[in-house]
XYZ file of C-alpha atoms in Angstrom:
439
model
C 29.075 19.689 27.801
C 26.699 22.756 28.061
C 26.108 24.522 24.891
C 24.321 27.567 23.822
C 23.573 28.403 20.021
C 22.422 32.018 19.650
C 21.020 34.113 16.618
C 19.914 30.972 14.874
C 16.840 30.467 12.497
C 15.254 27.703 14.375
C 12.967 25.138 12.631
C 11.295 23.258 15.464
C 9.310 20.563 13.291
C 6.547 20.744 16.033
C 3.843 22.180 13.825
C 1.331 19.699 12.413
C 0.830 21.463 8.969
C 2.410 24.891 8.526
C 6.024 25.185 9.234
C 7.188 27.747 11.556
C 10.689 29.330 11.981
C 11.890 31.905 14.397
C 15.155 33.496 15.331
C 16.335 32.595 18.776
C 18.618 30.385 20.877
C 18.971 26.640 21.831
C 20.702 25.637 25.023
C 21.943 22.122 25.812
C 22.361 20.717 29.175
C 22.514 17.120 30.530
C 22.297 15.932 26.811
C 18.883 17.431 26.336
C 17.423 20.663 24.993
C 17.150 22.769 28.190
C 16.232 26.067 26.247
C 14.445 26.686 22.922
C 13.401 30.406 23.000
C 13.471 33.873 21.376
C 13.051 35.600 24.778
C 16.276 37.458 25.633
C 15.364 37.300 29.489
C 15.257 33.454 29.187
C 18.361 33.210 27.221
C 20.293 35.350 29.668
C 18.996 33.306 32.613
C 20.323 30.185 30.808
C 23.755 31.884 30.772
C 23.606 32.719 34.406
C 22.567 29.171 35.281
C 25.302 27.669 33.260
C 28.349 29.874 33.747
C 30.699 27.353 32.058
C 28.495 27.101 28.844
C 30.113 27.241 25.441
C 28.332 29.765 23.357
C 28.153 29.550 19.514
C 26.917 32.228 17.228
C 24.605 30.679 14.693
C 24.016 33.923 12.588
C 23.100 32.816 8.996
C 22.369 29.249 10.091
C 19.296 27.216 10.271
C 19.066 24.995 13.428
C 16.723 21.879 12.946
C 16.466 18.284 14.062
C 19.062 15.890 12.737
C 17.883 13.583 9.838
C 17.100 10.002 10.739
C 17.923 7.403 7.856
C 15.386 4.586 8.507
C 17.002 2.038 6.198
C 20.538 1.417 5.194
C 23.381 -1.072 5.159
C 26.117 1.168 6.328
C 29.169 -1.256 5.905
C 28.220 -1.570 2.210
C 30.220 1.549 1.495
C 32.949 -1.084 0.572
C 30.717 -2.084 -2.408
C 30.012 1.337 -3.700
C 30.334 1.260 -7.450
C 31.277 -2.581 -7.326
C 28.076 -3.768 -9.254
C 26.101 -1.095 -11.105
C 23.536 -1.428 -13.684
C 22.504 -5.062 -12.866
C 19.030 -6.531 -12.110
C 18.435 -7.127 -8.412
C 18.474 -10.949 -8.364
C 21.587 -11.319 -10.440
C 23.111 -8.347 -8.382
C 22.583 -10.208 -5.144
C 23.466 -13.738 -6.204
C 26.366 -13.199 -8.421
C 27.978 -9.915 -7.130
C 26.806 -8.736 -3.594
C 26.476 -12.000 -1.640
C 29.769 -13.514 -3.093
C 31.617 -10.213 -2.140
C 30.087 -10.360 1.397
C 31.187 -13.846 1.841
C 34.767 -12.693 1.645
C 34.578 -9.748 4.032
C 36.030 -10.067 7.590
C 34.501 -8.528 10.655
C 37.282 -5.886 10.733
C 36.519 -5.005 7.115
C 32.916 -4.554 7.926
C 33.729 -2.090 10.803
C 35.969 -0.157 8.227
C 33.087 0.108 5.848
C 30.701 1.258 8.702
C 33.153 3.840 9.582
C 33.082 5.309 6.167
C 29.355 5.156 5.916
C 28.934 6.794 9.371
C 31.313 9.665 8.522
C 29.368 10.268 5.138
C 26.082 10.460 7.053
C 27.408 12.622 9.862
C 28.797 15.146 7.406
C 25.423 15.042 5.658
C 23.358 15.926 8.800
C 22.200 12.386 9.713
C 22.163 11.947 13.533
C 20.470 8.522 13.559
C 20.571 5.700 11.207
C 18.739 2.283 11.112
C 21.013 -0.417 9.914
C 20.551 -3.961 8.671
C 23.522 -6.143 8.033
C 25.769 -9.001 9.441
C 28.176 -8.522 12.406
C 26.171 -5.659 13.942
C 27.968 -6.235 17.204
C 31.081 -4.986 15.519
C 29.350 -2.180 13.634
C 28.374 -0.945 17.213
C 32.012 -0.255 17.866
C 32.025 2.280 14.953
C 28.722 3.795 16.303
C 30.234 4.217 19.754
C 33.613 5.650 18.559
C 31.956 8.258 16.054
C 29.211 9.548 18.286
C 26.146 8.831 16.044
C 22.988 7.367 17.185
C 21.777 4.115 15.621
C 19.268 1.264 15.637
C 21.268 -1.862 14.674
C 19.492 -4.627 12.973
C 21.215 -8.028 13.034
C 20.385 -9.568 9.691
C 20.024 -13.252 8.664
C 18.992 -15.775 6.049
C 17.753 -19.267 6.719
C 21.278 -20.515 6.216
C 22.880 -18.179 8.878
C 20.599 -18.444 11.874
C 23.303 -19.784 14.223
C 25.685 -16.967 13.435
C 22.949 -14.396 13.584
C 21.635 -15.716 17.161
C 25.278 -15.362 18.441
C 25.483 -11.801 16.957
C 22.311 -10.728 18.727
C 23.481 -12.077 22.004
C 26.822 -10.230 21.701
C 24.905 -7.139 20.619
C 22.761 -7.319 23.766
C 25.802 -7.983 26.038
C 28.034 -5.132 24.643
C 25.641 -2.164 23.799
C 23.591 -2.215 26.944
C 25.502 0.695 28.438
C 25.338 2.990 25.364
C 22.167 4.985 25.283
C 22.781 5.972 21.692
C 22.200 2.316 20.484
C 18.956 0.497 20.064
C 18.858 -3.065 18.637
C 16.637 -4.910 16.131
C 16.125 -8.196 14.527
C 16.316 -7.993 10.818
C 15.582 -11.237 8.619
C 16.523 -10.352 5.118
C 13.045 -10.786 3.604
C 9.986 -13.107 3.228
C 11.391 -14.895 0.144
C 14.866 -15.572 1.609
C 13.561 -16.615 5.038
C 11.194 -19.432 5.765
C 8.019 -18.805 7.889
C 9.709 -20.738 10.796
C 12.879 -18.515 10.818
C 10.706 -15.293 10.433
C 8.649 -16.357 13.527
C 11.779 -17.284 15.434
C 13.212 -13.870 14.688
C 10.004 -12.140 15.860
C 9.917 -14.227 19.052
C 13.475 -13.352 19.748
C 12.753 -9.584 19.294
C 9.793 -9.771 21.650
C 11.659 -11.734 24.209
C 14.373 -9.024 24.409
C 12.230 -5.956 23.617
C 13.762 -5.316 20.297
C 12.537 -3.824 17.029
C 11.939 -6.009 13.920
C 12.713 -4.928 10.373
C 12.843 -6.619 6.993
C 12.576 -5.846 3.210
C 8.989 -6.044 2.227
C 7.604 -6.197 -1.417
C 10.776 -4.693 -2.759
C 10.476 -6.137 -6.279
C 8.004 -7.943 -8.597
C 10.223 -11.053 -8.361
C 9.833 -11.150 -4.558
C 6.055 -10.697 -4.854
C 5.952 -13.552 -7.508
C 8.155 -15.878 -5.374
C 6.018 -15.306 -2.262
C 2.760 -15.823 -4.096
C 4.012 -19.145 -5.699
C 5.127 -20.358 -2.250
C 2.418 -19.198 -0.012
C -0.462 -17.972 -2.237
C -0.645 -14.427 -1.057
C 1.178 -11.069 -0.929
C 4.338 -10.480 1.110
C 2.478 -8.155 3.619
C -0.417 -10.596 4.098
C 2.035 -13.425 4.486
C 3.963 -11.608 7.231
C 0.727 -10.647 8.898
C -0.568 -14.347 8.975
C 2.738 -15.153 10.669
C 2.064 -12.536 13.368
C 5.044 -10.477 12.343
C 3.698 -7.031 11.847
C 3.161 -4.469 14.721
C 4.135 -0.990 15.663
C 7.733 -2.187 16.312
C 8.169 -3.218 12.750
C 10.000 -1.381 10.090
C 9.286 -2.443 6.467
C 11.830 -1.241 3.840
C 10.551 -0.464 0.372
C 6.978 -1.695 0.200
C 6.944 -0.906 -3.546
C 4.445 -3.557 -4.749
C 1.611 -3.306 -2.250
C -2.043 -3.391 -3.007
C -5.209 -1.902 -1.262
C -5.303 -4.756 1.324
C -1.604 -4.567 2.012
C -1.828 -0.801 2.728
C -4.692 -1.311 5.090
C -2.712 -3.982 7.044
C 0.277 -1.744 7.323
C -1.767 1.139 8.640
C -3.813 -1.065 11.048
C -0.602 -2.771 12.429
C 1.170 0.472 12.795
C 4.042 -0.688 10.554
C 6.575 1.990 9.695
C 7.522 2.072 5.970
C 10.913 3.146 4.970
C 10.787 4.642 1.432
C 14.020 4.314 -0.595
C 13.228 6.012 -3.857
C 16.720 6.250 -5.449
C 17.529 2.628 -4.720
C 14.235 1.547 -6.088
C 14.861 3.736 -9.303
C 18.384 2.429 -9.744
C 17.598 -1.246 -9.699
C 14.133 -0.689 -11.429
C 12.196 -2.146 -8.470
C 9.316 0.392 -9.151
C 7.742 3.325 -7.519
C 6.274 2.878 -4.215
C 2.745 4.384 -3.624
C 4.121 6.513 -0.773
C 1.810 9.536 -1.474
C -1.112 7.260 -1.164
C 0.184 5.377 1.778
C 0.870 8.670 3.645
C -2.626 10.018 2.838
C -4.152 6.813 4.145
C -2.358 7.053 7.396
C 0.642 4.619 7.040
C 3.666 5.770 9.050
C 6.106 6.763 6.084
C 9.664 7.691 6.581
C 12.846 7.908 4.318
C 16.006 5.852 3.815
C 18.953 5.642 1.594
C 19.335 1.802 1.377
C 23.019 0.719 0.789
C 25.643 2.556 -1.103
C 26.051 -0.117 -3.744
C 22.286 0.380 -4.729
C 21.870 4.099 -4.389
C 24.986 4.816 -4.439
C 25.350 7.262 -1.418
C 23.897 7.972 1.951
C 22.642 11.614 1.095
C 19.365 12.001 2.660
C 18.900 15.563 1.247
C 18.992 14.152 -2.339
C 16.719 11.282 -1.088
C 14.126 13.648 0.245
C 14.209 15.798 -2.959
C 13.771 12.571 -5.020
C 11.003 11.250 -2.794
C 8.893 14.447 -3.372
C 9.452 14.832 -7.154
C 8.972 11.077 -7.896
C 5.679 10.968 -6.200
C 4.540 14.238 -8.053
C 5.345 12.640 -11.461
C 4.092 9.286 -10.510
C 0.809 10.629 -9.516
C 0.723 13.510 -11.926
C -0.252 15.757 -9.115
C 2.264 18.587 -8.162
C 0.669 18.959 -4.831
C 1.378 15.686 -3.284
C 4.075 15.325 -0.613
C 5.065 18.954 -0.204
C 8.322 19.967 1.331
C 7.196 20.039 4.892
C 5.584 16.554 4.761
C 8.747 15.152 3.299
C 10.938 16.752 5.927
C 8.528 15.315 8.715
C 9.218 11.863 7.149
C 12.798 12.248 7.694
C 12.519 13.687 11.329
C 9.194 13.443 13.180
C 7.834 10.355 11.566
C 11.188 8.576 11.588
C 11.508 9.319 15.341
C 8.150 7.640 15.839
C 9.383 4.680 13.750
C 12.079 3.852 16.079
C 10.338 4.545 19.424
C 11.685 8.041 19.999
C 8.527 10.128 19.402
C 8.889 13.459 20.879
C 12.525 12.871 21.908
C 14.048 13.017 18.374
C 12.971 14.652 15.214
C 11.917 17.896 16.968
C 13.424 20.970 18.615
C 11.683 21.400 21.731
C 12.584 21.750 25.381
C 13.151 18.360 27.064
C 13.939 16.570 23.699
C 17.181 14.822 23.313
C 19.965 17.155 21.968
C 20.261 15.741 18.359
C 20.232 18.543 15.918
C 22.137 20.234 13.033
C 23.179 23.638 11.801
C 22.763 24.430 8.127
C 24.878 27.137 6.500
C 21.964 28.981 4.681
C 23.945 31.762 3.191
C 24.777 29.864 -0.086
C 23.897 30.761 -3.766
C 21.686 27.800 -4.159
C 19.688 28.672 -1.021
C 18.931 32.219 -1.954
C 16.547 34.088 -1.942
C 14.446 32.726 0.872
C 10.567 32.869 0.462
C 10.039 29.481 2.127
C 12.902 28.033 4.231
C 11.502 24.475 4.353
C 11.101 24.416 0.599
C 14.615 25.710 0.038
C 15.890 23.008 2.312
C 14.153 20.128 0.664
C 14.309 21.208 -3.058
C 17.748 23.102 -2.968
C 19.526 21.753 -0.005
C 22.844 19.743 -0.213
C 24.617 17.534 2.273
C 27.551 19.989 1.986
C 25.385 22.658 3.490
C 25.609 20.931 6.979
C 28.037 22.902 9.147
C 27.520 21.538 12.713
C 26.088 18.336 14.140
C 25.259 17.564 17.674
C 24.335 14.041 18.848
C 23.259 13.406 22.437
C 24.431 16.751 23.594
C 28.048 16.319 21.964
C 29.296 18.270 18.984
C 30.475 15.631 16.578
C 30.887 17.797 13.491
C 31.870 21.277 13.599
C 32.940 23.396 10.631
C 32.378 20.235 8.504
C 35.146 18.481 10.485
C 34.660 15.333 12.503
C 36.834 15.331 15.630
C 39.328 12.511 15.634
C 38.816 11.278 12.018
C 41.740 11.532 9.580
C 39.484 11.563 6.527
C 42.334 11.154 4.047
C 43.640 8.149 5.746
C 40.168 6.603 6.086
C 39.517 7.050 2.443
C 42.838 5.408 1.653
C 42.100 2.386 3.838
C 38.723 1.948 2.384
C 40.110 1.932 -1.218
C 42.730 -0.531 -0.416
C 40.473 -2.909 1.556
C 37.733 -2.704 -1.286
C 40.235 -3.727 -3.885
C 41.544 -6.584 -1.621
C 38.085 -7.958 -1.130
C 37.248 -7.611 -4.876
C 40.349 -9.746 -5.702
C 39.483 -12.318 -3.169
C 35.992 -12.506 -4.626
C 37.102 -12.907 -8.103
C 39.584 -15.700 -7.049
C 36.719 -17.465 -5.182
C 34.656 -17.623 -8.295
C 37.273 -19.347 -10.316
């Protein structure tokens, strides 16, 4: 499909420091941005070169890169509200893992569909996932048109099922250019050094990314130190795990040496402030990591520890939390936060220059924000308005890989009422099975 969006306020995200916006047009051809311009002659030339183009008036809307959620567990929408206000270790061992043991692959796909719909409606065009049965989650990614990096997760006790999952993922997703794959051991305290290294070797052999939870809680840090005599970051580094194809989720409890290692190895950190707040994991020193050159990005984590997949709320929280944690209102200003969710995130998943920016030649993944809203007026600084005032419900249109997947806040081919009914019924059924299994 060839598309032309005109009269938009364009936020390119290509400036290093000071954001720049301009009124112009964006043209899409061959799944890429073929035109980004305010020159009427170039816009008219694009119309002539593409006589069948579909033209959409973007008056009153901001056109910007789609958001990239760098850490979530998308199928966990089925556990939203299932286990709230509980400490992490008890939450995992007594609630989440027993619930997951009862889920079927078909139920995981349903949960993934719900999560993907939520993210698309909120302007997320790419998400980085970490879960079981990712080969099945790929089905929902294909069907709904989003872009994803799918990380097959494992514990020491689930290596065989995981290895099969990876092989199935590789076999079934190779023809979908919207899907990249990753190996995703749960954490350095639930996976032995041997299984962590086996996972990294598998990732290198197949050219996959690697992701894991790192230094999420004080309990994790204590367990790793008792077992291996060092921090989680140093432990992983000693094993040869950390490099520029590694995404570390959380990184809350890190010291000076850990931060230096993360920077030197090129590890991308996914900051999940709301999940860390809800489970009382702590406040990650993101402002400091960012200032010292660590590649920092933003993720939501799963919906049972957040409890949503709203990247707008996550960005606002990320900025505000660092300001109060450092007692410095100047840290992580709005534009730096938005870069974390776009430009930085694109680098983290190997799409630097192709995603997270609006420029000619980039992949056509972008969103239109309805900026004529009471909570977005008046406009002195558009980026500040988006980060500090923006809502997921402001997203009007979503384009992924050159295809319109959300238009007028509607997702083509999705019966939202029926999907919600199925999710409610399925979640109740799994909860009943989980309760019965505990008896």
